[in-house]
């Protein structure tokens, strides 16, 4: 089995700068922020909200590729989003789930409480059962690279379950400051305004 960092490092070399990347809380955000410092990142999406937020963005911005870097514990708190993704069928959305089979394992020297995927739950099967035809499971770099290339070059939605090691025994050198959630939210909204020509933040002057 492969590590989260190995796959994120591979992804960082493949994702074009204009692809919107959303990351769940924990090491998905921490690692991605070190590997790919860019305006098109939205970090620290809390439990159950990473794929949901990515879905909303993909529908609002149908001409932009959107990638959600979710996790098994995060996604299982809002599995209903997979049915909505299937029904809405955004062609520009890719969901990548780092499935390590436990909660908080990223922050400890031993795995945390097991998630449902440590037992009988198979997220690929769940996604397919919800109607996402392009759902798959990968366990190595070559398969991950192939699935990402397909997702970035063809119509989705795509769902990639990446089975990764229970613990993050490796990771990027911390050389950059990852913005806090509030700061990053405004940076990201400003980037969308600038690149899409839409108003999100408003003038800040209030109503008259």
JSON list of C-alpha atoms in Angstrom, two decimals:
[
{"chain": "A", "resi": 1, "resn": "UNK", "atom": "CA", "xyz": [0.00, 0.00, 0.00]},
{"chain": "A", "resi": 2, "resn": "UNK", "atom": "CA", "xyz": [1.11, 3.56, -0.70]},
{"chain": "A", "resi": 3, "resn": "UNK", "atom": "CA", "xyz": [1.34, 6.65, 1.53]},
{"chain": "A", "resi": 4, "resn": "UNK", "atom": "CA", "xyz": [-0.81, 9.76, 1.31]},
{"chain": "A", "resi": 5, "resn": "UNK", "atom": "CA", "xyz": [2.25, 11.94, 0.76]},
{"chain": "A", "resi": 6, "resn": "UNK", "atom": "CA", "xyz": [3.46, 9.85, -2.17]},
{"chain": "A", "resi": 7, "resn": "UNK", "atom": "CA", "xyz": [0.13, 10.27, -3.95]},
{"chain": "A", "resi": 8, "resn": "UNK", "atom": "CA", "xyz": [-0.22, 13.97, -3.18]},
{"chain": "A", "resi": 9, "resn": "UNK", "atom": "CA", "xyz": [3.31, 14.58, -4.44]},
{"chain": "A", "resi": 10, "resn": "UNK", "atom": "CA", "xyz": [2.37, 12.82, -7.67]},
{"chain": "A", "resi": 11, "resn": "UNK", "atom": "CA", "xyz": [-0.83, 14.84, -7.94]},
{"chain": "A", "resi": 12, "resn": "UNK", "atom": "CA", "xyz": [1.01, 18.12, -7.36]},
{"chain": "A", "resi": 13, "resn": "UNK", "atom": "CA", "xyz": [3.07, 17.49, -10.49]},
{"chain": "A", "resi": 14, "resn": "UNK", "atom": "CA", "xyz": [-0.02, 16.75, -12.58]},
{"chain": "A", "resi": 15, "resn": "UNK", "atom": "CA", "xyz": [-2.63, 19.35, -11.66]},
{"chain": "A", "resi": 16, "resn": "UNK", "atom": "CA", "xyz": [-2.64, 22.51, -13.82]},
{"chain": "A", "resi": 17, "resn": "UNK", "atom": "CA", "xyz": [-2.62, 25.82, -11.97]},
{"chain": "A", "resi": 18, "resn": "UNK", "atom": "CA", "xyz": [-6.19, 26.71, -12.96]},
{"chain": "A", "resi": 19, "resn": "UNK", "atom": "CA", "xyz": [-7.75, 23.55, -11.51]},
{"chain": "A", "resi": 20, "resn": "UNK", "atom": "CA", "xyz": [-9.57, 24.30, -8.25]},
{"chain": "A", "resi": 21, "resn": "UNK", "atom": "CA", "xyz": [-8.38, 21.97, -5.47]},
{"chain": "A", "resi": 22, "resn": "UNK", "atom": "CA", "xyz": [-10.31, 21.65, -2.21]},
{"chain": "A", "resi": 23, "resn": "UNK", "atom": "CA", "xyz": [-8.82, 19.76, 0.75]},
{"chain": "A", "resi": 24, "resn": "UNK", "atom": "CA", "xyz": [-10.35, 18.25, 3.86]},
{"chain": "A", "resi": 25, "resn": "UNK", "atom": "CA", "xyz": [-9.05, 19.05, 7.33]},
{"chain": "A", "resi": 26, "resn": "UNK", "atom": "CA", "xyz": [-5.91, 17.31, 8.56]},
{"chain": "A", "resi": 27, "resn": "UNK", "atom": "CA", "xyz": [-2.93, 16.23, 6.53]},
{"chain": "A", "resi": 28, "resn": "UNK", "atom": "CA", "xyz": [-4.70, 16.56, 3.19]},
{"chain": "A", "resi": 29, "resn": "UNK", "atom": "CA", "xyz": [-4.59, 20.31, 3.80]},
{"chain": "A", "resi": 30, "resn": "UNK", "atom": "CA", "xyz": [-1.22, 20.36, 5.55]},
{"chain": "A", "resi": 31, "resn": "UNK", "atom": "CA", "xyz": [0.59, 18.31, 2.94]},
{"chain": "A", "resi": 32, "resn": "UNK", "atom": "CA", "xyz": [-1.07, 19.92, -0.10]},
{"chain": "A", "resi": 33, "resn": "UNK", "atom": "CA", "xyz": [-0.29, 23.40, 1.19]},
{"chain": "A", "resi": 34, "resn": "UNK", "atom": "CA", "xyz": [3.41, 22.54, 1.31]},
{"chain": "A", "resi": 35, "resn": "UNK", "atom": "CA", "xyz": [3.43, 20.77, -2.04]},
{"chain": "A", "resi": 36, "resn": "UNK", "atom": "CA", "xyz": [1.31, 23.14, -4.15]},
{"chain": "A", "resi": 37, "resn": "UNK", "atom": "CA", "xyz": [1.24, 26.75, -3.00]},
{"chain": "A", "resi": 38, "resn": "UNK", "atom": "CA", "xyz": [-1.32, 28.38, -5.28]},
{"chain": "A", "resi": 39, "resn": "UNK", "atom": "CA", "xyz": [-4.33, 30.71, -5.28]},
{"chain": "A", "resi": 40, "resn": "UNK", "atom": "CA", "xyz": [-6.66, 27.97, -6.54]},
{"chain": "A", "resi": 41, "resn": "UNK", "atom": "CA", "xyz": [-6.53, 26.04, -3.24]},
{"chain": "A", "resi": 42, "resn": "UNK", "atom": "CA", "xyz": [-9.31, 25.97, -0.65]},
{"chain": "A", "resi": 43, "resn": "UNK", "atom": "CA", "xyz": [-8.06, 24.33, 2.55]},
{"chain": "A", "resi": 44, "resn": "UNK", "atom": "CA", "xyz": [-9.41, 22.99, 5.85]},
{"chain": "A", "resi": 45, "resn": "UNK", "atom": "CA", "xyz": [-12.89, 21.88, 4.73]},
{"chain": "A", "resi": 46, "resn": "UNK", "atom": "CA", "xyz": [-14.45, 20.38, 7.80]},
{"chain": "A", "resi": 47, "resn": "UNK", "atom": "CA", "xyz": [-16.07, 17.00, 8.39]},
{"chain": "A", "resi": 48, "resn": "UNK", "atom": "CA", "xyz": [-18.56, 16.09, 5.68]},
{"chain": "A", "resi": 49, "resn": "UNK", "atom": "CA", "xyz": [-18.08, 19.29, 3.69]},
{"chain": "A", "resi": 50, "resn": "UNK", "atom": "CA", "xyz": [-15.17, 18.75, 1.30]},
{"chain": "A", "resi": 51, "resn": "UNK", "atom": "CA", "xyz": [-16.94, 16.87, -1.50]},
{"chain": "A", "resi": 52, "resn": "UNK", "atom": "CA", "xyz": [-20.12, 18.90, -0.89]},
{"chain": "A", "resi": 53, "resn": "UNK", "atom": "CA", "xyz": [-18.31, 22.21, -1.37]},
{"chain": "A", "resi": 54, "resn": "UNK", "atom": "CA", "xyz": [-16.53, 20.84, -4.43]},
{"chain": "A", "resi": 55, "resn": "UNK", "atom": "CA", "xyz": [-19.89, 19.84, -5.89]},
{"chain": "A", "resi": 56, "resn": "UNK", "atom": "CA", "xyz": [-21.25, 23.35, -5.42]},
{"chain": "A", "resi": 57, "resn": "UNK", "atom": "CA", "xyz": [-18.21, 24.90, -7.07]},
{"chain": "A", "resi": 58, "resn": "UNK", "atom": "CA", "xyz": [-18.32, 22.49, -10.00]},
{"chain": "A", "resi": 59, "resn": "UNK", "atom": "CA", "xyz": [-21.95, 23.41, -10.66]},
{"chain": "A", "resi": 60, "resn": "UNK", "atom": "CA", "xyz": [-21.36, 27.14, -10.26]},
{"chain": "A", "resi": 61, "resn": "UNK", "atom": "CA", "xyz": [-18.24, 27.08, -12.46]},
{"chain": "A", "resi": 62, "resn": "UNK", "atom": "CA", "xyz": [-18.93, 24.40, -15.08]},
{"chain": "A", "resi": 63, "resn": "UNK", "atom": "CA", "xyz": [-15.95, 25.42, -17.22]},
{"chain": "A", "resi": 64, "resn": "UNK", "atom": "CA", "xyz": [-13.40, 24.88, -14.44]},
{"chain": "A", "resi": 65, "resn": "UNK", "atom": "CA", "xyz": [-12.02, 21.52, -13.35]},
{"chain": "A", "resi": 66, "resn": "UNK", "atom": "CA", "xyz": [-12.61, 20.92, -9.64]},
{"chain": "A", "resi": 67, "resn": "UNK", "atom": "CA", "xyz": [-10.77, 18.32, -7.53]},
{"chain": "A", "resi": 68, "resn": "UNK", "atom": "CA", "xyz": [-11.78, 17.43, -3.97]},
{"chain": "A", "resi": 69, "resn": "UNK", "atom": "CA", "xyz": [-9.10, 15.84, -1.78]},
{"chain": "A", "resi": 70, "resn": "UNK", "atom": "CA", "xyz": [-11.38, 14.18, 0.74]},
{"chain": "A", "resi": 71, "resn": "UNK", "atom": "CA", "xyz": [-10.82, 11.45, 3.35]},
{"chain": "A", "resi": 72, "resn": "UNK", "atom": "CA", "xyz": [-12.74, 8.39, 4.48]},
{"chain": "A", "resi": 73, "resn": "UNK", "atom": "CA", "xyz": [-13.72, 9.74, 7.90]},
{"chain": "A", "resi": 74, "resn": "UNK", "atom": "CA", "xyz": [-14.72, 13.07, 6.44]},
{"chain": "A", "resi": 75, "resn": "UNK", "atom": "CA", "xyz": [-16.80, 11.69, 3.58]},
{"chain": "A", "resi": 76, "resn": "UNK", "atom": "CA", "xyz": [-18.68, 9.08, 5.61]},
{"chain": "A", "resi": 77, "resn": "UNK", "atom": "CA", "xyz": [-20.26, 11.87, 7.68]},
{"chain": "A", "resi": 78, "resn": "UNK", "atom": "CA", "xyz": [-22.09, 13.01, 4.53]},
{"chain": "A", "resi": 79, "resn": "UNK", "atom": "CA", "xyz": [-22.41, 10.03, 2.21]},
{"chain": "A", "resi": 80, "resn": "UNK", "atom": "CA", "xyz": [-25.60, 11.46, 0.76]},
{"chain": "A", "resi": 81, "resn": "UNK", "atom": "CA", "xyz": [-23.50, 13.87, -1.27]},
{"chain": "A", "resi": 82, "resn": "UNK", "atom": "CA", "xyz": [-22.49, 10.97, -3.53]},
{"chain": "A", "resi": 83, "resn": "UNK", "atom": "CA", "xyz": [-26.10, 10.51, -4.60]},
{"chain": "A", "resi": 84, "resn": "UNK", "atom": "CA", "xyz": [-26.39, 14.22, -5.31]},
{"chain": "A", "resi": 85, "resn": "UNK", "atom": "CA", "xyz": [-23.15, 14.18, -7.31]},
{"chain": "A", "resi": 86, "resn": "UNK", "atom": "CA", "xyz": [-24.47, 11.28, -9.38]},
{"chain": "A", "resi": 87, "resn": "UNK", "atom": "CA", "xyz": [-27.82, 12.99, -10.01]},
{"chain": "A", "resi": 88, "resn": "UNK", "atom": "CA", "xyz": [-26.31, 16.38, -10.85]},
{"chain": "A", "resi": 89, "resn": "UNK", "atom": "CA", "xyz": [-23.53, 14.71, -12.88]},
{"chain": "A", "resi": 90, "resn": "UNK", "atom": "CA", "xyz": [-21.02, 17.60, -13.07]},
{"chain": "A", "resi": 91, "resn": "UNK", "atom": "CA", "xyz": [-18.61, 16.76, -15.87]},
{"chain": "A", "resi": 92, "resn": "UNK", "atom": "CA", "xyz": [-15.82, 18.83, -14.31]},
{"chain": "A", "resi": 93, "resn": "UNK", "atom": "CA", "xyz": [-15.70, 17.21, -10.84]},
{"chain": "A", "resi": 94, "resn": "UNK", "atom": "CA", "xyz": [-13.22, 14.67, -9.47]},
{"chain": "A", "resi": 95, "resn": "UNK", "atom": "CA", "xyz": [-13.40, 13.30, -5.92]},
{"chain": "A", "resi": 96, "resn": "UNK", "atom": "CA", "xyz": [-10.21, 11.75, -4.53]},
{"chain": "A", "resi": 97, "resn": "UNK", "atom": "CA", "xyz": [-10.68, 10.05, -1.16]},
{"chain": "A", "resi": 98, "resn": "UNK", "atom": "CA", "xyz": [-7.60, 9.24, 0.90]},
{"chain": "A", "resi": 99, "resn": "UNK", "atom": "CA", "xyz": [-8.83, 6.12, 2.69]},
{"chain": "A", "resi": 100, "resn": "UNK", "atom": "CA", "xyz": [-6.59, 5.22, 5.64]},
{"chain": "A", "resi": 101, "resn": "UNK", "atom": "CA", "xyz": [-9.30, 3.40, 7.59]},
{"chain": "A", "resi": 102, "resn": "UNK", "atom": "CA", "xyz": [-9.07, 5.45, 10.78]},
{"chain": "A", "resi": 103, "resn": "UNK", "atom": "CA", "xyz": [-9.81, 8.79, 12.44]},
{"chain": "A", "resi": 104, "resn": "UNK", "atom": "CA", "xyz": [-6.97, 11.02, 13.61]},
{"chain": "A", "resi": 105, "resn": "UNK", "atom": "CA", "xyz": [-4.32, 8.53, 12.55]},
{"chain": "A", "resi": 106, "resn": "UNK", "atom": "CA", "xyz": [-2.47, 11.39, 10.88]},
{"chain": "A", "resi": 107, "resn": "UNK", "atom": "CA", "xyz": [-1.78, 13.01, 14.25]},
{"chain": "A", "resi": 108, "resn": "UNK", "atom": "CA", "xyz": [-0.69, 10.03, 16.32]},
{"chain": "A", "resi": 109, "resn": "UNK", "atom": "CA", "xyz": [2.01, 7.38, 16.42]},
{"chain": "A", "resi": 110, "resn": "UNK", "atom": "CA", "xyz": [-0.63, 4.70, 16.07]},
{"chain": "A", "resi": 111, "resn": "UNK", "atom": "CA", "xyz": [-3.93, 4.55, 14.16]},
{"chain": "A", "resi": 112, "resn": "UNK", "atom": "CA", "xyz": [-6.94, 6.22, 15.73]},
{"chain": "A", "resi": 113, "resn": "UNK", "atom": "CA", "xyz": [-10.48, 4.90, 16.02]},
{"chain": "A", "resi": 114, "resn": "UNK", "atom": "CA", "xyz": [-11.31, 2.87, 12.91]},
{"chain": "A", "resi": 115, "resn": "UNK", "atom": "CA", "xyz": [-13.67, 4.29, 10.31]},
{"chain": "A", "resi": 116, "resn": "UNK", "atom": "CA", "xyz": [-16.31, 2.20, 8.61]},
{"chain": "A", "resi": 117, "resn": "UNK", "atom": "CA", "xyz": [-13.88, 1.53, 5.75]},
{"chain": "A", "resi": 118, "resn": "UNK", "atom": "CA", "xyz": [-11.66, -0.41, 8.14]},
{"chain": "A", "resi": 119, "resn": "UNK", "atom": "CA", "xyz": [-14.54, -2.88, 8.27]},
{"chain": "A", "resi": 120, "resn": "UNK", "atom": "CA", "xyz": [-16.93, -3.84, 5.49]},
{"chain": "A", "resi": 121, "resn": "UNK", "atom": "CA", "xyz": [-17.60, -0.48, 3.81]},
{"chain": "A", "resi": 122, "resn": "UNK", "atom": "CA", "xyz": [-16.16, -0.12, 0.31]},
{"chain": "A", "resi": 123, "resn": "UNK", "atom": "CA", "xyz": [-16.37, 3.51, -0.83]},
{"chain": "A", "resi": 124, "resn": "UNK", "atom": "CA", "xyz": [-15.94, 2.60, -4.49]},
{"chain": "A", "resi": 125, "resn": "UNK", "atom": "CA", "xyz": [-18.97, 0.32, -4.24]},
{"chain": "A", "resi": 126, "resn": "UNK", "atom": "CA", "xyz": [-20.91, 3.03, -2.39]},
{"chain": "A", "resi": 127, "resn": "UNK", "atom": "CA", "xyz": [-20.10, 5.58, -5.10]},
{"chain": "A", "resi": 128, "resn": "UNK", "atom": "CA", "xyz": [-21.13, 3.16, -7.85]},
{"chain": "A", "resi": 129, "resn": "UNK", "atom": "CA", "xyz": [-24.29, 2.28, -5.95]},
{"chain": "A", "resi": 130, "resn": "UNK", "atom": "CA", "xyz": [-25.12, 5.98, -5.80]},
{"chain": "A", "resi": 131, "resn": "UNK", "atom": "CA", "xyz": [-24.77, 6.18, -9.58]},
{"chain": "A", "resi": 132, "resn": "UNK", "atom": "CA", "xyz": [-21.20, 7.42, -10.12]},
{"chain": "A", "resi": 133, "resn": "UNK", "atom": "CA", "xyz": [-20.11, 5.13, -12.93]},
{"chain": "A", "resi": 134, "resn": "UNK", "atom": "CA", "xyz": [-16.50, 6.37, -13.05]},
{"chain": "A", "resi": 135, "resn": "UNK", "atom": "CA", "xyz": [-15.58, 5.09, -9.58]},
{"chain": "A", "resi": 136, "resn": "UNK", "atom": "CA", "xyz": [-12.42, 3.13, -8.86]},
{"chain": "A", "resi": 137, "resn": "UNK", "atom": "CA", "xyz": [-10.00, 2.04, -6.15]},
{"chain": "A", "resi": 138, "resn": "UNK", "atom": "CA", "xyz": [-6.22, 2.41, -6.41]},
{"chain": "A", "resi": 139, "resn": "UNK", "atom": "CA", "xyz": [-3.41, 1.17, -4.18]},
{"chain": "A", "resi": 140, "resn": "UNK", "atom": "CA", "xyz": [-0.25, 2.28, -6.03]},
{"chain": "A", "resi": 141, "resn": "UNK", "atom": "CA", "xyz": [1.24, 5.27, -7.80]},
{"chain": "A", "resi": 142, "resn": "UNK", "atom": "CA", "xyz": [0.91, 3.96, -11.36]},
{"chain": "A", "resi": 143, "resn": "UNK", "atom": "CA", "xyz": [-2.82, 3.31, -11.04]},
{"chain": "A", "resi": 144, "resn": "UNK", "atom": "CA", "xyz": [-3.30, 6.68, -9.32]},
{"chain": "A", "resi": 145, "resn": "UNK", "atom": "CA", "xyz": [-1.47, 8.50, -12.09]},
{"chain": "A", "resi": 146, "resn": "UNK", "atom": "CA", "xyz": [-3.59, 6.76, -14.73]},
{"chain": "A", "resi": 147, "resn": "UNK", "atom": "CA", "xyz": [-6.88, 7.62, -13.00]},
{"chain": "A", "resi": 148, "resn": "UNK", "atom": "CA", "xyz": [-5.91, 11.26, -12.46]},
{"chain": "A", "resi": 149, "resn": "UNK", "atom": "CA", "xyz": [-4.86, 11.65, -16.09]},
{"chain": "A", "resi": 150, "resn": "UNK", "atom": "CA", "xyz": [-8.22, 10.23, -17.15]},
{"chain": "A", "resi": 151, "resn": "UNK", "atom": "CA", "xyz": [-10.11, 12.49, -14.76]},
{"chain": "A", "resi": 152, "resn": "UNK", "atom": "CA", "xyz": [-8.33, 15.64, -15.92]},
{"chain": "A", "resi": 153, "resn": "UNK", "atom": "CA", "xyz": [-8.84, 14.84, -19.59]},
{"chain": "A", "resi": 154, "resn": "UNK", "atom": "CA", "xyz": [-12.37, 13.43, -19.73]},
{"chain": "A", "resi": 155, "resn": "UNK", "atom": "CA", "xyz": [-15.89, 14.15, -18.55]},
{"chain": "A", "resi": 156, "resn": "UNK", "atom": "CA", "xyz": [-16.84, 13.20, -15.02]},
{"chain": "A", "resi": 157, "resn": "UNK", "atom": "CA", "xyz": [-17.85, 12.98, -12.36]},
{"chain": "A", "resi": 158, "resn": "UNK", "atom": "CA", "xyz": [-14.91, 10.82, -11.32]},
{"chain": "A", "resi": 159, "resn": "UNK", "atom": "CA", "xyz": [-14.48, 9.12, -7.93]},
{"chain": "A", "resi": 160, "resn": "UNK", "atom": "CA", "xyz": [-11.09, 7.75, -6.92]},
{"chain": "A", "resi": 161, "resn": "UNK", "atom": "CA", "xyz": [-10.73, 5.84, -3.67]},
{"chain": "A", "resi": 162, "resn": "UNK", "atom": "CA", "xyz": [-7.03, 5.80, -2.78]},
{"chain": "A", "resi": 163, "resn": "UNK", "atom": "CA", "xyz": [-6.20, 3.15, -0.20]},
{"chain": "A", "resi": 164, "resn": "UNK", "atom": "CA", "xyz": [-3.29, 4.60, 1.77]},
{"chain": "A", "resi": 165, "resn": "UNK", "atom": "CA", "xyz": [-1.26, 3.57, 4.79]},
{"chain": "A", "resi": 166, "resn": "UNK", "atom": "CA", "xyz": [-2.99, 3.97, 8.15]},
{"chain": "A", "resi": 167, "resn": "UNK", "atom": "CA", "xyz": [-0.32, 6.39, 9.37]},
{"chain": "A", "resi": 168, "resn": "UNK", "atom": "CA", "xyz": [1.45, 9.24, 7.61]},
{"chain": "A", "resi": 169, "resn": "UNK", "atom": "CA", "xyz": [5.00, 8.08, 8.19]},
{"chain": "A", "resi": 170, "resn": "UNK", "atom": "CA", "xyz": [6.38, 10.53, 5.64]},
{"chain": "A", "resi": 171, "resn": "UNK", "atom": "CA", "xyz": [5.48, 14.03, 4.54]},
{"chain": "A", "resi": 172, "resn": "UNK", "atom": "CA", "xyz": [6.72, 17.24, 2.98]},
{"chain": "A", "resi": 173, "resn": "UNK", "atom": "CA", "xyz": [9.23, 19.52, 4.63]},
{"chain": "A", "resi": 174, "resn": "UNK", "atom": "CA", "xyz": [7.37, 22.40, 6.28]},
{"chain": "A", "resi": 175, "resn": "UNK", "atom": "CA", "xyz": [8.78, 25.37, 4.40]},
{"chain": "A", "resi": 176, "resn": "UNK", "atom": "CA", "xyz": [5.59, 27.40, 3.86]},
{"chain": "A", "resi": 177, "resn": "UNK", "atom": "CA", "xyz": [2.80, 28.80, 5.98]},
{"chain": "A", "resi": 178, "resn": "UNK", "atom": "CA", "xyz": [-0.59, 27.32, 5.09]},
{"chain": "A", "resi": 179, "resn": "UNK", "atom": "CA", "xyz": [-3.20, 30.11, 5.46]},
{"chain": "A", "resi": 180, "resn": "UNK", "atom": "CA", "xyz": [-5.74, 29.77, 8.25]},
{"chain": "A", "resi": 181, "resn": "UNK", "atom": "CA", "xyz": [-9.34, 29.00, 7.16]},
{"chain": "A", "resi": 182, "resn": "UNK", "atom": "CA", "xyz": [-10.66, 32.58, 7.24]},
{"chain": "A", "resi": 183, "resn": "UNK", "atom": "CA", "xyz": [-7.67, 34.05, 5.43]},
{"chain": "A", "resi": 184, "resn": "UNK", "atom": "CA", "xyz": [-7.71, 31.29, 2.83]},
{"chain": "A", "resi": 185, "resn": "UNK", "atom": "CA", "xyz": [-11.46, 31.65, 2.22]},
{"chain": "A", "resi": 186, "resn": "UNK", "atom": "CA", "xyz": [-11.06, 35.30, 1.22]},
{"chain": "A", "resi": 187, "resn": "UNK", "atom": "CA", "xyz": [-7.96, 34.58, -0.86]},
{"chain": "A", "resi": 188, "resn": "UNK", "atom": "CA", "xyz": [-9.80, 31.84, -2.72]},
{"chain": "A", "resi": 189, "resn": "UNK", "atom": "CA", "xyz": [-12.91, 33.97, -3.28]},
{"chain": "A", "resi": 190, "resn": "UNK", "atom": "CA", "xyz": [-10.71, 36.77, -4.58]},
{"chain": "A", "resi": 191, "resn": "UNK", "atom": "CA", "xyz": [-9.05, 34.37, -6.99]},
{"chain": "A", "resi": 192, "resn": "UNK", "atom": "CA", "xyz": [-12.43, 33.22, -8.32]},
{"chain": "A", "resi": 193, "resn": "UNK", "atom": "CA", "xyz": [-13.52, 36.82, -8.75]},
{"chain": "A", "resi": 194, "resn": "UNK", "atom": "CA", "xyz": [-10.34, 37.66, -10.64]},
{"chain": "A", "resi": 195, "resn": "UNK", "atom": "CA", "xyz": [-10.34, 34.65, -12.94]},
{"chain": "A", "resi": 196, "resn": "UNK", "atom": "CA", "xyz": [-14.08, 34.26, -13.54]},
{"chain": "A", "resi": 197, "resn": "UNK", "atom": "CA", "xyz": [-15.17, 37.91, -13.62]},
{"chain": "A", "resi": 198, "resn": "UNK", "atom": "CA", "xyz": [-17.87, 37.38, -10.99]},
{"chain": "A", "resi": 199, "resn": "UNK", "atom": "CA", "xyz": [-18.52, 39.31, -7.78]},
{"chain": "A", "resi": 200, "resn": "UNK", "atom": "CA", "xyz": [-18.46, 37.25, -4.60]},
{"chain": "A", "resi": 201, "resn": "UNK", "atom": "CA", "xyz": [-17.19, 39.44, -1.80]},
{"chain": "A", "resi": 202, "resn": "UNK", "atom": "CA", "xyz": [-18.98, 42.69, -2.75]},
{"chain": "A", "resi": 203, "resn": "UNK", "atom": "CA", "xyz": [-17.81, 46.21, -2.00]},
{"chain": "A", "resi": 204, "resn": "UNK", "atom": "CA", "xyz": [-18.05, 45.88, 1.76]},
{"chain": "A", "resi": 205, "resn": "UNK", "atom": "CA", "xyz": [-19.81, 49.24, 1.95]},
{"chain": "A", "resi": 206, "resn": "UNK", "atom": "CA", "xyz": [-23.19, 47.85, 2.96]},
{"chain": "A", "resi": 207, "resn": "UNK", "atom": "CA", "xyz": [-26.64, 48.74, 1.67]},
{"chain": "A", "resi": 208, "resn": "UNK", "atom": "CA", "xyz": [-27.92, 52.25, 1.11]}
]
